[in-house]
Coordinates of C-alpha atoms and ligand atoms in Angstrom, one line a residue:
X1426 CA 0.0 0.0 0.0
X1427 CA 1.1 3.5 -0.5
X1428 CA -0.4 6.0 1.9
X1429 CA -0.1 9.8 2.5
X1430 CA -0.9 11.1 6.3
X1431 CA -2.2 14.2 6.9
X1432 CA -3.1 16.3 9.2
X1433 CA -2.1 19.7 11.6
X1434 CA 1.2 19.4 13.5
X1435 CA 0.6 17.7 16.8
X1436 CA -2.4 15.0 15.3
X1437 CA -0.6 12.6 16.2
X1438 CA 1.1 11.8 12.2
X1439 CA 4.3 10.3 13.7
X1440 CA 2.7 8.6 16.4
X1441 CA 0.7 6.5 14.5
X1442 CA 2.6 6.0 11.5
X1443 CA 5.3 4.1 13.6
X1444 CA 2.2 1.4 14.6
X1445 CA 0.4 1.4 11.0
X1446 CA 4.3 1.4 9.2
X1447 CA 4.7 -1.8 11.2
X1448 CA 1.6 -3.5 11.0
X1449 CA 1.5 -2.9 7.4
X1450 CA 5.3 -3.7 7.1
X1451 CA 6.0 -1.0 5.0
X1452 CA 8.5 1.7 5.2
X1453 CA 7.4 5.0 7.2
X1454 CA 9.0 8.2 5.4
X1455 CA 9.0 10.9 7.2
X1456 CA 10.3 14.2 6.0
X1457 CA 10.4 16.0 9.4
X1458 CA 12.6 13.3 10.5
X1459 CA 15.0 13.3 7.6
X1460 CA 15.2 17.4 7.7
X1461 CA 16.0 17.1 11.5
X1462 CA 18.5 13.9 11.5
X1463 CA 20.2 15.9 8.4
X1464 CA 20.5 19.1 10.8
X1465 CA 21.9 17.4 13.6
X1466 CA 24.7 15.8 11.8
X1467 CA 25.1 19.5 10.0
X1468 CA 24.7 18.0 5.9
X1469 CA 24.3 20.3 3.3
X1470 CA 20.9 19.2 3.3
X1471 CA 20.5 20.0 6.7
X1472 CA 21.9 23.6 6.8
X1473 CA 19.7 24.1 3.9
X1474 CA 16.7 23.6 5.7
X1475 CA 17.8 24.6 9.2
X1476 CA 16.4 28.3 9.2
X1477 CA 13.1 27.8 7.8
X1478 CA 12.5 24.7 10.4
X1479 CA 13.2 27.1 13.2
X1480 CA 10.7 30.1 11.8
X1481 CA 8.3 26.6 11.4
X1482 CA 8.0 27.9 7.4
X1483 CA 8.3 24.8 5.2
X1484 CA 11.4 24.4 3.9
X1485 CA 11.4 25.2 -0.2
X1486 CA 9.7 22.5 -2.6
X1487 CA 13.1 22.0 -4.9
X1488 CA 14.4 20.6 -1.6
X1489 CA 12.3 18.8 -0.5
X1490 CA 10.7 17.0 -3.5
X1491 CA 14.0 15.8 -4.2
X1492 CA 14.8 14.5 -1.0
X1493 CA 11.3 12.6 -1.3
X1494 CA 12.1 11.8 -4.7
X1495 CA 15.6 9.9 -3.8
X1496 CA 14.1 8.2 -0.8
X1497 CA 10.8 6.8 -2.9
X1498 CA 13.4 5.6 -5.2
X1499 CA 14.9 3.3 -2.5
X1500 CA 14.7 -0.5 -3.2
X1501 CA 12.6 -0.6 0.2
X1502 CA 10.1 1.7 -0.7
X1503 CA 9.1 -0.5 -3.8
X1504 CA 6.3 -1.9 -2.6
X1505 CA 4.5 0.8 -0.5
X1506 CA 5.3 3.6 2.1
X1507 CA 3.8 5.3 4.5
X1508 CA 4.3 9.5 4.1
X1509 CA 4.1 11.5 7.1
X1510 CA 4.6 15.1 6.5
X1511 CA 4.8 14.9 2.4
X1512 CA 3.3 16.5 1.0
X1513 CA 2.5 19.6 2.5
X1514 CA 0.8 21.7 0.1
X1515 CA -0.8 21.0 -3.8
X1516 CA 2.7 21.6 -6.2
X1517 CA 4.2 18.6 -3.6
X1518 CA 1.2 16.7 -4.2
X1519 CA 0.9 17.4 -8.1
X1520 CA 4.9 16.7 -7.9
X1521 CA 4.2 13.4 -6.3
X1522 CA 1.8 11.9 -9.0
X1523 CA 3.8 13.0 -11.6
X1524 CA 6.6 10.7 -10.4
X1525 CA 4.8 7.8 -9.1
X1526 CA 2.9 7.6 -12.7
X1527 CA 6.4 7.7 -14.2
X1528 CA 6.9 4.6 -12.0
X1529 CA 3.6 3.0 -13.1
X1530 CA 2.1 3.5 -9.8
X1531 CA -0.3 5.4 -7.2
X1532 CA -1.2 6.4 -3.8
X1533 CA -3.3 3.8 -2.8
X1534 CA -5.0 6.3 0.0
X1535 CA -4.7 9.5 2.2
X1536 CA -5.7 9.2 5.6
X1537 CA -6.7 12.1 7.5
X1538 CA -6.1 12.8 11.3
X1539 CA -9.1 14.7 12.3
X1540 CA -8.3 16.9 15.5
X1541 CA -9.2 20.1 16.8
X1542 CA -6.4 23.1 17.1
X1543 CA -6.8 23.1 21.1
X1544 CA -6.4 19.6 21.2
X1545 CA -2.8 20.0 18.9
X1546 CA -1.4 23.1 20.8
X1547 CA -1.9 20.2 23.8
X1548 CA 0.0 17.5 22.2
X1549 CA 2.7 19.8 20.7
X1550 CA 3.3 21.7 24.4
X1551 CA 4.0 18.4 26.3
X1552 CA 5.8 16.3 23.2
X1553 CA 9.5 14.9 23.6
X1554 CA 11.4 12.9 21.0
X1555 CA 14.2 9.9 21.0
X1556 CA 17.1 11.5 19.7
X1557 CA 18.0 8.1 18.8
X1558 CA 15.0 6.3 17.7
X1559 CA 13.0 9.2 17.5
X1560 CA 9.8 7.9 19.2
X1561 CA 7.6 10.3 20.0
X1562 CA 6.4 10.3 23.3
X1563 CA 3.9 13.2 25.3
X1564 CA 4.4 14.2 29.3
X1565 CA 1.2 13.8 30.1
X1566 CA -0.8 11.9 27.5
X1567 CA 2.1 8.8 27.1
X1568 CA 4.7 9.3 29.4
X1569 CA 7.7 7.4 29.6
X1570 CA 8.2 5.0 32.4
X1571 CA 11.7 6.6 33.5
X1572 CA 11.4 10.7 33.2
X1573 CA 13.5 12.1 30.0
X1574 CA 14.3 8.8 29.1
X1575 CA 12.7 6.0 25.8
X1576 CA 10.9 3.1 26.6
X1577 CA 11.9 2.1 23.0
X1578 CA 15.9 2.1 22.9
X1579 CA 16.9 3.9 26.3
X1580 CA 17.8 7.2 24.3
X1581 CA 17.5 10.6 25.6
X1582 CA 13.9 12.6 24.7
X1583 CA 14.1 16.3 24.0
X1584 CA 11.5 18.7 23.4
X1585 CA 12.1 20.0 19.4
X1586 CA 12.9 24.2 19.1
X1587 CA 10.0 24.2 17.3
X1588 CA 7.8 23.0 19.7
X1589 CA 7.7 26.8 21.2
X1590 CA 4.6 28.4 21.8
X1591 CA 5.0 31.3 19.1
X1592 CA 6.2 28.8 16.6
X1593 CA 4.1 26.1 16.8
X1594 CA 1.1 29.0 16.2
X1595 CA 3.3 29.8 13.3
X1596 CA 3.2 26.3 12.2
X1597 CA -0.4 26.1 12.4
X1598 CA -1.1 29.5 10.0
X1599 CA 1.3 27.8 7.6
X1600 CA -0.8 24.4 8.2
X1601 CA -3.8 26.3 7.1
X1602 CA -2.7 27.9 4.4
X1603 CA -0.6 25.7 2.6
X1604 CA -1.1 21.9 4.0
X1605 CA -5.3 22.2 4.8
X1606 CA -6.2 22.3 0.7
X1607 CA -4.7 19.1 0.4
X1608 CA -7.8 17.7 2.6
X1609 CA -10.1 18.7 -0.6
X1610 CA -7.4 17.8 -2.8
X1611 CA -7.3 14.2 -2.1
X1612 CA -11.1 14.1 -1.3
X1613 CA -11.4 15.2 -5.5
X1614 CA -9.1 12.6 -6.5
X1615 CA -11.4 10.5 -4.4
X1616 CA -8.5 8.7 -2.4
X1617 CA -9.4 10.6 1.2
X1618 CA -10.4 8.7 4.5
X1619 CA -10.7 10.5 7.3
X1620 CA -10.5 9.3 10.7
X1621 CA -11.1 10.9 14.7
X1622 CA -7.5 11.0 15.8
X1623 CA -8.8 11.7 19.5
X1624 CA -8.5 9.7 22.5
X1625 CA -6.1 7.1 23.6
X1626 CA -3.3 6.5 21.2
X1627 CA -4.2 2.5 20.9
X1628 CA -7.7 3.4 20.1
X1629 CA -6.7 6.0 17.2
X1630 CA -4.9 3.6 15.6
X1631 CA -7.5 0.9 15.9
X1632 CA -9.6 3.3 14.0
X1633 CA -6.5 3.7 11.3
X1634 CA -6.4 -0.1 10.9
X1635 CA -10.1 -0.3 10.6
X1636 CA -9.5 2.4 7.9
X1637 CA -7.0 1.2 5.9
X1638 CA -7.9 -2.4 5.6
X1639 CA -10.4 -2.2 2.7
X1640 CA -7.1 -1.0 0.9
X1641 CA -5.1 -4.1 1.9
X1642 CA -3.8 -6.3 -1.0
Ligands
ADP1245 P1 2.6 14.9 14.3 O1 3.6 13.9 13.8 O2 1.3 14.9 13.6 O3 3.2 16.3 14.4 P2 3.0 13.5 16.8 O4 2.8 12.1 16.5 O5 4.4 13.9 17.0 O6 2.3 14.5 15.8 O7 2.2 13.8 18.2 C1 2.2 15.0 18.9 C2 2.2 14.8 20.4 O8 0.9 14.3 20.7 C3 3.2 13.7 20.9 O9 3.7 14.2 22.1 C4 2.4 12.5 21.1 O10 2.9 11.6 22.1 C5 1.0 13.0 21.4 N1 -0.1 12.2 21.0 C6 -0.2 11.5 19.8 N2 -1.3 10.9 19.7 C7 -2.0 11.2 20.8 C8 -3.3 10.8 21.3 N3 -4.2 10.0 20.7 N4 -3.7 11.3 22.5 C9 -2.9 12.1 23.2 N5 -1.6 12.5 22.8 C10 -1.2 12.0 21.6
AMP1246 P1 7.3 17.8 11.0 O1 8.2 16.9 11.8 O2 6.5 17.0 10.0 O3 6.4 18.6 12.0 O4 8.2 18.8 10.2 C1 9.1 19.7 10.8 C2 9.5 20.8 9.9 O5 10.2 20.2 8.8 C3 8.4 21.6 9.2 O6 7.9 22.6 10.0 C4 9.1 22.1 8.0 O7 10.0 23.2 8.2 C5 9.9 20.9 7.6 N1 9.2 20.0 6.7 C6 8.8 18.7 6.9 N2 8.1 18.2 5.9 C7 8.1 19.1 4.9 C8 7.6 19.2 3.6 N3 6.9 18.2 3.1 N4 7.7 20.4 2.9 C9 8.4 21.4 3.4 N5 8.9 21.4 4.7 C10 8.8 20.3 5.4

């Protein structure tokens, strides 16, 4: 299957794509990921996107579409993915159709995580992150068992620059703007499910699954 997630910052793209990428057994991609592990180890790549991260602006399309483009092109991404955070507004989305009909395929389906913007600022005010595995985890709503520390690998969490209050209400005007036509994009090309992407973490993505499995092969 090949999948696009959307949804504001904070729905909870990340968390769930690491349960659906695994059941599904398909790679997740996630661009956020990529543009921060590139910035910490200070790549062209990620000095190229650095400043625009940190205003929460996305980072320019040439960039990024060829970023996308290189990592779709992987032998593991052959047969399916699972996007989260690409793309983030229509010319990314027109970009990727274009390419995957030069590679005789298609997104399969575009699942939407339906939340509501008090809900997100939530979620993105408590969130901490693996810096080695990058699991995302949240103070309050899915702690960790040991304080600053990942259940997953042991790694240490850190809350992401752009997490800040004035920058994550950045985030959510570009959101708005530029990643909320998608929504009626996908919904035209007749590919859009969306789900509720409230309550308990398990339960959302129980409602994913349930989603998604019409789709399966
Ligand atoms: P996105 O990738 O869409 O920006 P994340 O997956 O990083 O969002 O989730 C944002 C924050 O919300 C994280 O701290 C995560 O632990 C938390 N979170 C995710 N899903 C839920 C949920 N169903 N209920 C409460 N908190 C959640
Ligand atoms: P995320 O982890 O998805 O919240 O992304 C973090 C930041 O990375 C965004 O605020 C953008 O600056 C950048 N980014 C991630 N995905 C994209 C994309 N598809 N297009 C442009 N910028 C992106």
């Amino acid at each position: 299957m090949r999948i696009v997630l959307v949804g504001p910052p904070g729905a909870g793209k990340g968390t769930q794509a690491q349960f659906i990428a695994s059941h599904l057994a398909i790679p997740k991609i996630s661009t956020g990921d990529i543009f921060r592990y590139n910035v910490s180890q200070g790549t062209p790549l990620g000095r190229q996107a650095k400043e625009y991260m940190d205003r929460g602006d996305l980072v320019p399309d040439e960039v990024t579409i060829a970023m996308v483009r290189d990592r779709l092109g992987e032998e593991d991404a052959q047969d399916g993915f699972l996007l989260d955070g690409f793309p983030r507004n229509v010319p990314q989305a027109e970009t990727l159709k274009k390419q995957l009909m030069d590679w005789d395929q298609r997104l399969t389906v575009v699942l939407e995580l339906v939340v509501d913007e008090d809900e997100v600022v939530r979620r993105l005010s408590g969130r901490r992150t693996c810096r080695r595995c990058e699991h995302v985890w949240h103070i309050m709503f899915d702690p960790p068992t040991r304080e600053g520390i990942c259940d997953a690998c042991g790694g240490e969490l850190f809350q992401r620059d752009d997490d800040r209050e004035e920058t994550v209400r950045h985030r959510l005007e570009v959101y708005k703007k530029q990643t909320a036509p998608l929504v009626s994009y996908y919904a035209d090309e007749g590919i859009l499910i969306g789900i509720d992407a409230t309550g308990p973490v398990e339960e959302v993505t129980e409602r994913a699954l349930a989603a998604l499995r019409p789709f399966a092969r």
